[in-house]
XYZ file of N, CA, C and O in Angstrom:
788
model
N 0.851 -1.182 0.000
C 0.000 0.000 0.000
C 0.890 1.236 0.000
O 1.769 1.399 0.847
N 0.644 2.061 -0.937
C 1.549 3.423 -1.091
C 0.624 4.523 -0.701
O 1.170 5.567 -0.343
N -0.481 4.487 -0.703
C -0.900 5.898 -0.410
C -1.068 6.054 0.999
O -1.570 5.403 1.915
N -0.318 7.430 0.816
C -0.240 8.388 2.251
C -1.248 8.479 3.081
O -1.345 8.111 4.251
N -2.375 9.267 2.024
C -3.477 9.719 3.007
C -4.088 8.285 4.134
O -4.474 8.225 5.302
N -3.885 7.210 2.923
C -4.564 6.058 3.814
C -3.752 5.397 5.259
O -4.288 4.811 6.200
N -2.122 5.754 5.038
C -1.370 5.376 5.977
C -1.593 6.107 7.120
O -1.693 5.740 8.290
N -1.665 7.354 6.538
C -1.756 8.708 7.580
C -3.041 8.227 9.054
O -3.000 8.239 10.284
N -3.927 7.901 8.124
C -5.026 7.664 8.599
C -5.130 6.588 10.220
O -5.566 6.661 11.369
N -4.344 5.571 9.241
C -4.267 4.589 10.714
C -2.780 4.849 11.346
O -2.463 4.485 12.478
N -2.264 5.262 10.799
C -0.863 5.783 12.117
C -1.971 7.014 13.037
O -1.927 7.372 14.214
N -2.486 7.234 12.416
C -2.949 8.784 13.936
C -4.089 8.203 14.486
O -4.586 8.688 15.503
N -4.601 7.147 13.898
C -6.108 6.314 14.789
C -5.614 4.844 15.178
O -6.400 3.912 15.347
N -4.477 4.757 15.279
C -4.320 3.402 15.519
C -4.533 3.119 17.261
O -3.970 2.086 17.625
N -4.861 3.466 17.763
C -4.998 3.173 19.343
C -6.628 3.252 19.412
O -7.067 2.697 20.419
N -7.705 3.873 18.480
C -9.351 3.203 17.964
C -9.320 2.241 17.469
O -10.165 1.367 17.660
N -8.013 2.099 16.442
C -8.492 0.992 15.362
C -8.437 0.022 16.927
O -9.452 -0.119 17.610
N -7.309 -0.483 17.251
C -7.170 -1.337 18.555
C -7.814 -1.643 19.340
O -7.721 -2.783 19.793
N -8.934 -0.545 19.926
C -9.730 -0.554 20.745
C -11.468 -1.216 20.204
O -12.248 -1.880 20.887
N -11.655 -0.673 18.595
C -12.512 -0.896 18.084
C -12.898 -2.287 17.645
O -14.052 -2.716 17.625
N -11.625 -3.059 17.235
C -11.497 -4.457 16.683
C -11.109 -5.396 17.365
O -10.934 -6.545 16.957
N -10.847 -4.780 19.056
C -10.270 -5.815 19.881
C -11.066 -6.977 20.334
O -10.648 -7.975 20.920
N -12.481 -6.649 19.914
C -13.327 -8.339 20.069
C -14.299 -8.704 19.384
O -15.400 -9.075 19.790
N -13.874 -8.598 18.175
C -14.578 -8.873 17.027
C -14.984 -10.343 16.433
O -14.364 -11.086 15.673
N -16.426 -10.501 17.151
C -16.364 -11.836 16.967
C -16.730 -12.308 15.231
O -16.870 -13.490 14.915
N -16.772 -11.887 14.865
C -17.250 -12.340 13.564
C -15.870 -12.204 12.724
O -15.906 -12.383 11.507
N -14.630 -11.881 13.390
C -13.050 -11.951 12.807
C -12.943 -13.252 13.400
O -12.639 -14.211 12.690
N -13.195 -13.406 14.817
C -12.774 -14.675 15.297
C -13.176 -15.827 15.118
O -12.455 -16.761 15.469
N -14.583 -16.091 14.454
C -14.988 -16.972 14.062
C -14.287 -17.370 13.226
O -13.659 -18.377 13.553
N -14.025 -16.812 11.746
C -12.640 -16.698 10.575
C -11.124 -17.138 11.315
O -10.309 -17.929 10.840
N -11.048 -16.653 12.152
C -9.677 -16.605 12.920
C -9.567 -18.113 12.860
O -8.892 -18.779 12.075
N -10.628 -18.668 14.172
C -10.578 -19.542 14.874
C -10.204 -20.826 13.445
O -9.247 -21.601 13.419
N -11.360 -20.676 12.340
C -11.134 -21.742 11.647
C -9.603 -21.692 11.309
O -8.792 -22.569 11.604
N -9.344 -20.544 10.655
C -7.938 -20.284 9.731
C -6.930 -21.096 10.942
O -6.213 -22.042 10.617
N -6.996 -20.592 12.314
C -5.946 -21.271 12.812
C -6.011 -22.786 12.934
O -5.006 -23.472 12.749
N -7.162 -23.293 13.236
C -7.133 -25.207 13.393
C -6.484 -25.452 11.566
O -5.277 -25.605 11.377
N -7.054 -25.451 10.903
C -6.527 -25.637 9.594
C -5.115 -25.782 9.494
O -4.665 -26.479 8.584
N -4.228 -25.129 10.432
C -3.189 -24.863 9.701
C -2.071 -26.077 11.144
O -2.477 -26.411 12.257
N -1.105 -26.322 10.690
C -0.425 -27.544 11.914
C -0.018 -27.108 12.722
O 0.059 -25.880 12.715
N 0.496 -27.894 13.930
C 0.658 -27.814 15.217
C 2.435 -26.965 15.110
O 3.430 -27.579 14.726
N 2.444 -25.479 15.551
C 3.553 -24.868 15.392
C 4.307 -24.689 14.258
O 5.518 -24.822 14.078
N 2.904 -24.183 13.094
C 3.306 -23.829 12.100
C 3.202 -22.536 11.955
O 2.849 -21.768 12.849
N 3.499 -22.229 10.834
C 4.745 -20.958 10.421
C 3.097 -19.638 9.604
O 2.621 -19.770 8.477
N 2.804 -18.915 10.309
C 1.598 -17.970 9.693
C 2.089 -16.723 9.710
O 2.759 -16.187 10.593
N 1.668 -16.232 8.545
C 1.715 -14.919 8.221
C 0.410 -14.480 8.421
O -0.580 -15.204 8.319
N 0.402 -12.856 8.813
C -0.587 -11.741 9.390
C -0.232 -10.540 8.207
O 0.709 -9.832 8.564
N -0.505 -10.370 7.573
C -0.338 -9.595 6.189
C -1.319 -8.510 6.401
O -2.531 -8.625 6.221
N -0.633 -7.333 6.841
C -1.961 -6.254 7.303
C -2.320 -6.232 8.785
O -3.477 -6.091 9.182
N -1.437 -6.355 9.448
C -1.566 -6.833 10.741
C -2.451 -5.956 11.575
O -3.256 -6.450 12.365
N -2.317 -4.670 11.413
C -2.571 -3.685 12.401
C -2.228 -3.950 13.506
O -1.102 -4.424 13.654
N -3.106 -3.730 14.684
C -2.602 -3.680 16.437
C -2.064 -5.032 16.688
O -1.498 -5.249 17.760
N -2.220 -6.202 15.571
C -2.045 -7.566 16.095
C -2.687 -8.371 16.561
O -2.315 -9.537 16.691
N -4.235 -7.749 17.055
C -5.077 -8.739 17.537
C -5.116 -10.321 16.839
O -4.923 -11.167 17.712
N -5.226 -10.639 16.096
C -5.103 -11.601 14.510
C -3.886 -12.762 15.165
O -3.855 -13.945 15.500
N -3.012 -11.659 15.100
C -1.706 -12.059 15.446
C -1.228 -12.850 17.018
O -0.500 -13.830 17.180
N -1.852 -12.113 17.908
C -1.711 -12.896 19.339
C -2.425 -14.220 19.351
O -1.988 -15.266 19.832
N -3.592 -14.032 18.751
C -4.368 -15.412 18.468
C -3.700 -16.315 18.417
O -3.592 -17.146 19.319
N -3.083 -16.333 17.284
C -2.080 -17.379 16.531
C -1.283 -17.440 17.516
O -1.514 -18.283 18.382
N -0.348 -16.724 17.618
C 0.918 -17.101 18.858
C -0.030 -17.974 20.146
O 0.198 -19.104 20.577
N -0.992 -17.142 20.502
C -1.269 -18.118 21.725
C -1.479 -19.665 21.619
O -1.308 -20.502 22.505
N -1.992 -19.896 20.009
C -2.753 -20.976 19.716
C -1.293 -22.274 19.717
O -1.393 -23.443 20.090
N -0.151 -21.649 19.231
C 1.515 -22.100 19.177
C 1.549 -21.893 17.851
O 1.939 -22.937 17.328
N 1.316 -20.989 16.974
C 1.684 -21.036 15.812
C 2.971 -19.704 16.074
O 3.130 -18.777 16.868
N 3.554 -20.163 15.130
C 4.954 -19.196 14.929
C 4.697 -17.942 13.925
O 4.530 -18.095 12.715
N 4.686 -16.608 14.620
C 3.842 -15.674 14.004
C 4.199 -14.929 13.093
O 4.635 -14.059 13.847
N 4.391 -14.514 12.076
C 5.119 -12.690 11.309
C 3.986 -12.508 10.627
O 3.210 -13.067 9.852
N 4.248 -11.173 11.409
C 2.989 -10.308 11.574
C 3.445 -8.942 10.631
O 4.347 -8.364 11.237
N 3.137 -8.297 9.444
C 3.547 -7.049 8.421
C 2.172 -6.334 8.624
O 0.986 -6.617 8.792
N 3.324 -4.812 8.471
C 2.286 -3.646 8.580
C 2.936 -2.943 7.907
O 4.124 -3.247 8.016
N 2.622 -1.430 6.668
C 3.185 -0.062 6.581
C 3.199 0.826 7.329
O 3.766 1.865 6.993
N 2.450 0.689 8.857
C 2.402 1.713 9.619
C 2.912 1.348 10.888
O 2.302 0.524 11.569
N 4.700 2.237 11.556
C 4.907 1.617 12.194
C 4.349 2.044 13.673
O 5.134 1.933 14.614
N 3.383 2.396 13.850
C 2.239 2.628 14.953
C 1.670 1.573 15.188
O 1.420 1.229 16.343
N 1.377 0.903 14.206
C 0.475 -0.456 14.107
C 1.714 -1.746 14.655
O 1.412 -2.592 15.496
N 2.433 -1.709 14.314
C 3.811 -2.388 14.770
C 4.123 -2.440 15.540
O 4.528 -3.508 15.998
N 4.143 -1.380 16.163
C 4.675 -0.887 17.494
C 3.459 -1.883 18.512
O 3.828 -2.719 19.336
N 2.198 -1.600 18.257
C 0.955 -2.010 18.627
C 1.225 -3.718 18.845
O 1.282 -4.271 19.943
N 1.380 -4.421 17.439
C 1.835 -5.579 17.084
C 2.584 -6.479 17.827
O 2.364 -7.637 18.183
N 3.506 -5.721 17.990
C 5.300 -6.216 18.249
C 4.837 -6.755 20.260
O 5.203 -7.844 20.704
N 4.170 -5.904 20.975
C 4.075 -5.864 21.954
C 3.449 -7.082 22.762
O 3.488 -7.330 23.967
N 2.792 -7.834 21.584
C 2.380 -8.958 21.829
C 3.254 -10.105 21.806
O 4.135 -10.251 20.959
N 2.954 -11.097 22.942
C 4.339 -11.974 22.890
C 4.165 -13.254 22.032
O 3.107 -13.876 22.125
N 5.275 -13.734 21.093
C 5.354 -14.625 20.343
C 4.780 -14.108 19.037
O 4.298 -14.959 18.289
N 4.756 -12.625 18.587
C 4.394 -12.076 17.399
C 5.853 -11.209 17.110
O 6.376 -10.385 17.860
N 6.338 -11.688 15.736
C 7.564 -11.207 15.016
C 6.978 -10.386 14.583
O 5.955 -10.816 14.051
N 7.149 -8.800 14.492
C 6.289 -7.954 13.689
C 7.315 -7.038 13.088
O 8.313 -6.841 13.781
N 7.224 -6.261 11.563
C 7.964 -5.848 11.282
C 7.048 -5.097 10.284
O 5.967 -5.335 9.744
N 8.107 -3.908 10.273
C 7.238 -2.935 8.987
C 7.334 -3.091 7.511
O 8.325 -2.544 7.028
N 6.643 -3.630 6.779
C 6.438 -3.730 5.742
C 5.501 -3.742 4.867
O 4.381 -3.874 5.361
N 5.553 -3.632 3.506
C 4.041 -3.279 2.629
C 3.942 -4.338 1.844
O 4.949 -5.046 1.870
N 3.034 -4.724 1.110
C 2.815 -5.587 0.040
C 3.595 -5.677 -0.726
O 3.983 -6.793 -1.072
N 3.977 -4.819 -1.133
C 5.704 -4.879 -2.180
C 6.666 -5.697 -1.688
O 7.513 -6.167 -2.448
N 6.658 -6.004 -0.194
C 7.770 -6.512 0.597
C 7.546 -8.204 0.310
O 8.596 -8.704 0.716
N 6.786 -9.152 -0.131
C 6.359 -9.766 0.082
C 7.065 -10.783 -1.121
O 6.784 -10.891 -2.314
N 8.167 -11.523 -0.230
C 8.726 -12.443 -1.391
C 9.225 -13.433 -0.845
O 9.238 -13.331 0.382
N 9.723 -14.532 -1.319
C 10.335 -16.095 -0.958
C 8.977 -17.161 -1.520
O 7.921 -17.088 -2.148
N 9.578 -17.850 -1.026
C 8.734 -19.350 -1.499
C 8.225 -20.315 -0.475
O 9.009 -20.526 0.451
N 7.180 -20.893 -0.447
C 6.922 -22.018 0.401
C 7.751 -21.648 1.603
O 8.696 -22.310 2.031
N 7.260 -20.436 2.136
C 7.240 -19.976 3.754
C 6.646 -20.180 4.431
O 7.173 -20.489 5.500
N 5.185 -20.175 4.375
C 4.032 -20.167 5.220
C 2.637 -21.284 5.494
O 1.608 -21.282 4.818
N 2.846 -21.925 6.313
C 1.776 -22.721 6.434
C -0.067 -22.425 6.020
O -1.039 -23.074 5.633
N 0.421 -20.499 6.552
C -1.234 -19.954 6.693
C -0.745 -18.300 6.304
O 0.267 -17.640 6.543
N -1.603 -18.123 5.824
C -1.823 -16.724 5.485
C -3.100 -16.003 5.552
O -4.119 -16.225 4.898
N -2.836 -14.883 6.663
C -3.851 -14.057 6.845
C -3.917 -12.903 6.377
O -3.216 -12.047 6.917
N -4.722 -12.544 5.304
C -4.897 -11.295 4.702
C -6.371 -10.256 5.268
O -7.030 -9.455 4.605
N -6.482 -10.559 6.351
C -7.751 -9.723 6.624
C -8.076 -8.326 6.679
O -7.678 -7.523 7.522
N -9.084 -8.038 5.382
C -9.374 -6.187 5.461
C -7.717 -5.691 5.126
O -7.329 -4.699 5.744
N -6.904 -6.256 4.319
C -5.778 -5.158 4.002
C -5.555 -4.790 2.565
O -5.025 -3.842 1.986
N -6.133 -5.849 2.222
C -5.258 -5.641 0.437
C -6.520 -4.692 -0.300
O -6.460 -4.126 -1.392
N -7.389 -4.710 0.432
C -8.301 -4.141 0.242
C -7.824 -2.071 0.016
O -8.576 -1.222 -0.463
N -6.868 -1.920 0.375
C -6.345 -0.606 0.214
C -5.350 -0.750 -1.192
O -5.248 0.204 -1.965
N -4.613 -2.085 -1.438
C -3.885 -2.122 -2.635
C -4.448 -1.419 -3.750
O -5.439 -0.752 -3.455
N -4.101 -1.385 -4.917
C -4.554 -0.329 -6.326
C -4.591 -1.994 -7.405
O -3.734 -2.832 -7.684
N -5.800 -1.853 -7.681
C -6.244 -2.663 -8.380
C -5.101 -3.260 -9.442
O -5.066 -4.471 -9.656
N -4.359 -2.536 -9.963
C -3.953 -3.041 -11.052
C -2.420 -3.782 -10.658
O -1.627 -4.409 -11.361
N -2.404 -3.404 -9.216
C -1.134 -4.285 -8.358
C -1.917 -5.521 -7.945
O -1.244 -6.547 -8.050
N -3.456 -5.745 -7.396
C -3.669 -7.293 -7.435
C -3.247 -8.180 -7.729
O -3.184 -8.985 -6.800
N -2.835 -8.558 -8.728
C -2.714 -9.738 -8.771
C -1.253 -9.984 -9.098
O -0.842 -11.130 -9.280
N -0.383 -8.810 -9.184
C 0.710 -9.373 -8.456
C 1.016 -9.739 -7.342
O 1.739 -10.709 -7.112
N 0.293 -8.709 -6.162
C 0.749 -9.237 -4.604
C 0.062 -10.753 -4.552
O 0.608 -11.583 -3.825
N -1.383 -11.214 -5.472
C -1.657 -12.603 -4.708
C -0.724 -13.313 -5.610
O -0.480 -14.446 -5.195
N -0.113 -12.997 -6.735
C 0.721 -14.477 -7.123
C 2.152 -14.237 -6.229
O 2.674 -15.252 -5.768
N 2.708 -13.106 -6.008
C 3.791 -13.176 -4.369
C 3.395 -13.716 -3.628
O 4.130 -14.638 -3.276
N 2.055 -13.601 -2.864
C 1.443 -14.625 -2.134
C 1.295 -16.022 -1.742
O 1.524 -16.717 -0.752
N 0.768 -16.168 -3.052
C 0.779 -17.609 -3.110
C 1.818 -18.375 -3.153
O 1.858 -19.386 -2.451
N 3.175 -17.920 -4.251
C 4.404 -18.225 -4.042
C 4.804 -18.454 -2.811
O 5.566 -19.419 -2.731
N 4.476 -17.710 -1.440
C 5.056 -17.853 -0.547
C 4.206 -18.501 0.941
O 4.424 -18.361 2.145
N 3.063 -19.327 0.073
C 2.658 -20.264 0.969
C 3.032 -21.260 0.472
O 3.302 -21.356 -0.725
N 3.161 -22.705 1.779
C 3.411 -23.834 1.488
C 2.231 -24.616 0.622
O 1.016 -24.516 0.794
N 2.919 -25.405 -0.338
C 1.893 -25.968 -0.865
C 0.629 -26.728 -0.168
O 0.984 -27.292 0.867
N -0.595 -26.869 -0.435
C -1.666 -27.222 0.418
C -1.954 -25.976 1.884
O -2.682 -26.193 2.852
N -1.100 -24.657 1.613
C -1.463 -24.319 2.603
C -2.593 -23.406 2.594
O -3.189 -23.151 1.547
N -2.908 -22.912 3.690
C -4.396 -21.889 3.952
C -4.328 -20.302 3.538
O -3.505 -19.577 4.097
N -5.224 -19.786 2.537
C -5.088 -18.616 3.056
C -6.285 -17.927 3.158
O -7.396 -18.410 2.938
N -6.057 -16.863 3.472
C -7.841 -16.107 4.013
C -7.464 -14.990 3.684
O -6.383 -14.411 3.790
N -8.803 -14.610 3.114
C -8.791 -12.746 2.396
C -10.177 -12.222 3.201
O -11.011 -13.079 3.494
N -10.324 -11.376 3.415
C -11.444 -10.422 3.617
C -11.041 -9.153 2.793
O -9.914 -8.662 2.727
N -11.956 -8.803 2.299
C -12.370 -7.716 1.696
C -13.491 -6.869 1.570
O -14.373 -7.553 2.090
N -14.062 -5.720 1.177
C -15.338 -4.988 1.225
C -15.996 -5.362 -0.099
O -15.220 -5.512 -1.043
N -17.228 -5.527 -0.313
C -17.445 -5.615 -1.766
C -18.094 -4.400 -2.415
O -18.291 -3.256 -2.005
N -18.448 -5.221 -3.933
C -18.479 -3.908 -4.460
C -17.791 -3.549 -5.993
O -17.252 -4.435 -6.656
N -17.872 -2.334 -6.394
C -16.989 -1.813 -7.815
C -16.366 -0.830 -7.461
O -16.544 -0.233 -6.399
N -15.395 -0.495 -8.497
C -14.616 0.307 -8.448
C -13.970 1.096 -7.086
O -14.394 0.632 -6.028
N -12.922 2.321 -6.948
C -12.618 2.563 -6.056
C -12.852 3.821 -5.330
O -13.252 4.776 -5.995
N -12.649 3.977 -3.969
C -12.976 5.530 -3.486
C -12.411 5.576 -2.391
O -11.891 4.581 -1.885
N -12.424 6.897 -1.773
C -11.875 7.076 -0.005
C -13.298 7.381 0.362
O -14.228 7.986 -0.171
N -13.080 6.657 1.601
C -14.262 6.839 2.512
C -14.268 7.541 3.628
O -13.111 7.742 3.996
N -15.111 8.035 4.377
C -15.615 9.510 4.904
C -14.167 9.868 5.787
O -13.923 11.073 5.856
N -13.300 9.049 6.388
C -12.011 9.594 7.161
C -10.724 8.804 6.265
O -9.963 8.037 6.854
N -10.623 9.007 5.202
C -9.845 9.411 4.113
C -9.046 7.918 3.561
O -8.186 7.982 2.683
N -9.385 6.813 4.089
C -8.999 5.950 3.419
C -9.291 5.516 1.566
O -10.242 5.863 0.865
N -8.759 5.137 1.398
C -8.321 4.640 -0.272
C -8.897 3.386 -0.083
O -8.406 2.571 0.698
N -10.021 3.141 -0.817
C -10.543 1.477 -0.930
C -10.657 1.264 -1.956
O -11.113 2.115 -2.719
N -10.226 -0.151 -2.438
C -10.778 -0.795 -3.938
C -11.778 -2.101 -3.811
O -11.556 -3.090 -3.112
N -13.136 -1.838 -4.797
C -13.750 -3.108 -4.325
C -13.789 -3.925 -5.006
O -13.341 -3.654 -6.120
N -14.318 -5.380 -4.802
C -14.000 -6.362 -5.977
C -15.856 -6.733 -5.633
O -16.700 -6.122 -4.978
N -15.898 -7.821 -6.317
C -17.525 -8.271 -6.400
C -16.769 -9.822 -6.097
O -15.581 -10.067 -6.308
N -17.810 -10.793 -5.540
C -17.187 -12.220 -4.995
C -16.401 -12.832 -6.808
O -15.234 -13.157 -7.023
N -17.310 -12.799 -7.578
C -16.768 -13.368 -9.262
C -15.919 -12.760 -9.417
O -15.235 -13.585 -10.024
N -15.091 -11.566 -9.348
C -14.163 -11.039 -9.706
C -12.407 -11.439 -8.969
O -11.354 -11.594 -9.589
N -12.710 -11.524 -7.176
C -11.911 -11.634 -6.278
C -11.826 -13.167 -6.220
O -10.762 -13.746 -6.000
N -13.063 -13.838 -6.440
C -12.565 -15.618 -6.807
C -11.399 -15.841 -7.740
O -10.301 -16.365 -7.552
N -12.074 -15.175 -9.021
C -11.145 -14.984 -10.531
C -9.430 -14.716 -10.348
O -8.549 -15.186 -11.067
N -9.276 -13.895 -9.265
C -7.874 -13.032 -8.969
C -7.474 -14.516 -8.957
O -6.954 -15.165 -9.865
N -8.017 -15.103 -7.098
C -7.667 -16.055 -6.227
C -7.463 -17.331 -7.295
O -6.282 -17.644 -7.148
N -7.901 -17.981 -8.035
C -7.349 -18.577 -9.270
C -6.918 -18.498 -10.033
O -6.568 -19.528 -10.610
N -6.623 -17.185 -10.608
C -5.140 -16.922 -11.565
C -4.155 -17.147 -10.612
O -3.124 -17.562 -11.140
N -4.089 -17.038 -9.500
C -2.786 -16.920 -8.746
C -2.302 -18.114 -8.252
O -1.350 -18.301 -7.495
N -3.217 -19.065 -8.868
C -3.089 -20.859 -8.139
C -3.636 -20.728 -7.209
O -2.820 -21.118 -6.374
N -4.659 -20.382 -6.599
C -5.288 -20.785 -5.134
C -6.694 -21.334 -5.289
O -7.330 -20.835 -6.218
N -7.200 -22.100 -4.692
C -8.360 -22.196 -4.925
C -9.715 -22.084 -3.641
O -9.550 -22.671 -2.572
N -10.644 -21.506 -3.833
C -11.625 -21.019 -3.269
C -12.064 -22.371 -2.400
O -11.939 -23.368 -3.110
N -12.480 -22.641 -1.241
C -13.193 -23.618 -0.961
C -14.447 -23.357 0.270
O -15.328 -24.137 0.631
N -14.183 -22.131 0.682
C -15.362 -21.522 1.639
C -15.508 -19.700 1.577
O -14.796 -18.722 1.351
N -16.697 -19.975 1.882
C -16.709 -18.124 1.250
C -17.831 -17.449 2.539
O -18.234 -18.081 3.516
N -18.095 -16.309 2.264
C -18.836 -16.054 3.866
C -19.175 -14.316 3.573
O -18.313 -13.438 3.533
N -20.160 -14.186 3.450
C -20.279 -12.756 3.193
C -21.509 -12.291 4.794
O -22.250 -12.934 5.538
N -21.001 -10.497 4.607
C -22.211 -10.036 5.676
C -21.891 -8.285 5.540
O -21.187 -7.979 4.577
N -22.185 -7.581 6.096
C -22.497 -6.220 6.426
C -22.400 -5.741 8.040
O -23.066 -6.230 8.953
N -21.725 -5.008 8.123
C -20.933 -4.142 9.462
C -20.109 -2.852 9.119
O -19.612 -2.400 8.087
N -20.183 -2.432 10.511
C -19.698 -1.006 10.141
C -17.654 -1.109 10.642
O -16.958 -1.833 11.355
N -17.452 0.044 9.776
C -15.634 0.013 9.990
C -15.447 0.583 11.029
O -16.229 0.449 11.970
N -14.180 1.478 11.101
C -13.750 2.437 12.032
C -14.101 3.607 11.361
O -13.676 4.679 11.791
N -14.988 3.556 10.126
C -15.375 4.907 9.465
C -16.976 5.084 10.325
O -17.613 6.132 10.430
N -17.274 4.019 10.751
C -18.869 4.213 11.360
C -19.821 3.829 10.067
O -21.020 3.881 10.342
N -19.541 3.487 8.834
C -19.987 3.320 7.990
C -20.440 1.569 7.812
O -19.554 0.719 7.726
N -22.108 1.152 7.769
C -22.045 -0.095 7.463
C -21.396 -0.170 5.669
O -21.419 0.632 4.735
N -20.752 -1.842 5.884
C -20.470 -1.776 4.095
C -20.822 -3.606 4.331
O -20.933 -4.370 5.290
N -20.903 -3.698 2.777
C -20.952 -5.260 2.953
C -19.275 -5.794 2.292
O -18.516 -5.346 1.432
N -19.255 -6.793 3.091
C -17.790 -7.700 2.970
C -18.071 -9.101 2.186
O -19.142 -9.379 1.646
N -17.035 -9.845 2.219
C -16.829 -11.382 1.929
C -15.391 -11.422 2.268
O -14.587 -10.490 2.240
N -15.185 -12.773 2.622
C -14.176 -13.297 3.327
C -14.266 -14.770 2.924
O -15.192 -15.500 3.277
N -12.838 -15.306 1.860
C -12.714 -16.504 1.269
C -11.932 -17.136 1.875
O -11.298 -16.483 2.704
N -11.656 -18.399 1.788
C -10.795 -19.331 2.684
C -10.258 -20.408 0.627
O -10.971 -20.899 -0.248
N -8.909 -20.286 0.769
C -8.406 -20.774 -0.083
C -7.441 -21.492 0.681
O -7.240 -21.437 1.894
N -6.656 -22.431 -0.523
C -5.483 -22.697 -0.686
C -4.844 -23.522 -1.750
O -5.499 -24.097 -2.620
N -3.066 -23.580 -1.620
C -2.642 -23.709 -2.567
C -2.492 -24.757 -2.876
O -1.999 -25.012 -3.975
């Protein structure tokens, strides 16, 4: 993610975002599956981490954590949690091979610029283990906009964000849509896929 305004945004609200998402059960339901799925002290990525909530999960559960953010507020947030490797980085950062047992992409790529898609999911996928898990959430929807406290969103429609998730070698096997509000106060409707490679 390169744009400012959107970074800006959660470096100066990141102690709401934290407070707002800290018990989000309808993440944890997602959570909970993504983590049994994946083996006993295996290796997960948190891609978009923010405060880390996502991220302690996993560590508590014994999974071995790295946790990426562009904002190092959110890191800072992250890092503080024990058994979470957290480090600042963006989607661009995102390279090697058959690293990751599990991959959590929740609500982030969703700020990426459409026409970088589907490079970050074939980096992605590259860098899960084969047969491994990954999970996207996203907002749905067309085209892109900032919303009322200045974030940059791009939306996909479920046929479109399946389409990505299989050019990139992954394949779809549970899907889950609903409507809730962000840290904008705004309801939107989402979907949240469960793939792998």
């Amino acid at each position: 993610m390169s744009d400012d305004e959107t970074l800006k945004v959660y470096a100066n609200r990141a102690q709401d975002y934290a407070k707002r998402f800290s018990d989000d059960s309808k993440q944890n339901a997602h959570l909970m599956a993504f983590i049994s799925a994946l083996p006993t002290g295996g290796h997960a990525l948190d891609l978009g981490c923010g405060p880390g909530h996502a991220a302690a999960a996993m560590a508590d559960a014994g999974l071995r954590v790295t946790a990426l953010d562009p904002v190092p507020e959110m890191i800072e947030l992250a890092a503080a949690h024990a058994g979470v490797t957290a480090q600042v980085a963006s989607f661009d950062d995102i390279a090697g091979t058959d690293l990751y047992d599990g991959i959590w992409a929740n609500f982030c790529l969703l700020h990426a610029p459409r026409a970088a898609m589907p490079r970050h999911l074939a980096a992605l996928a590259q860098a899960l283990k084969p047969g491994g898990r990954f999970h996207i959430g996203m907002k749905t929807g067309t085209g892109s906009k900032r919303d009322p406290i200045g974030r940059l969103y791009t939306y996909y429609t479920d046929a479109e964000l399946s389409g990505l998730l299989e050019d990139a070698g992954l394949t779809v096997t549970e899907r889950t849509t609903g409507r809730e509000k962000g840290l904008d106060g705004v309801p939107a409707d989402w979907i949240c896929l469960a793939a792998h490679g």
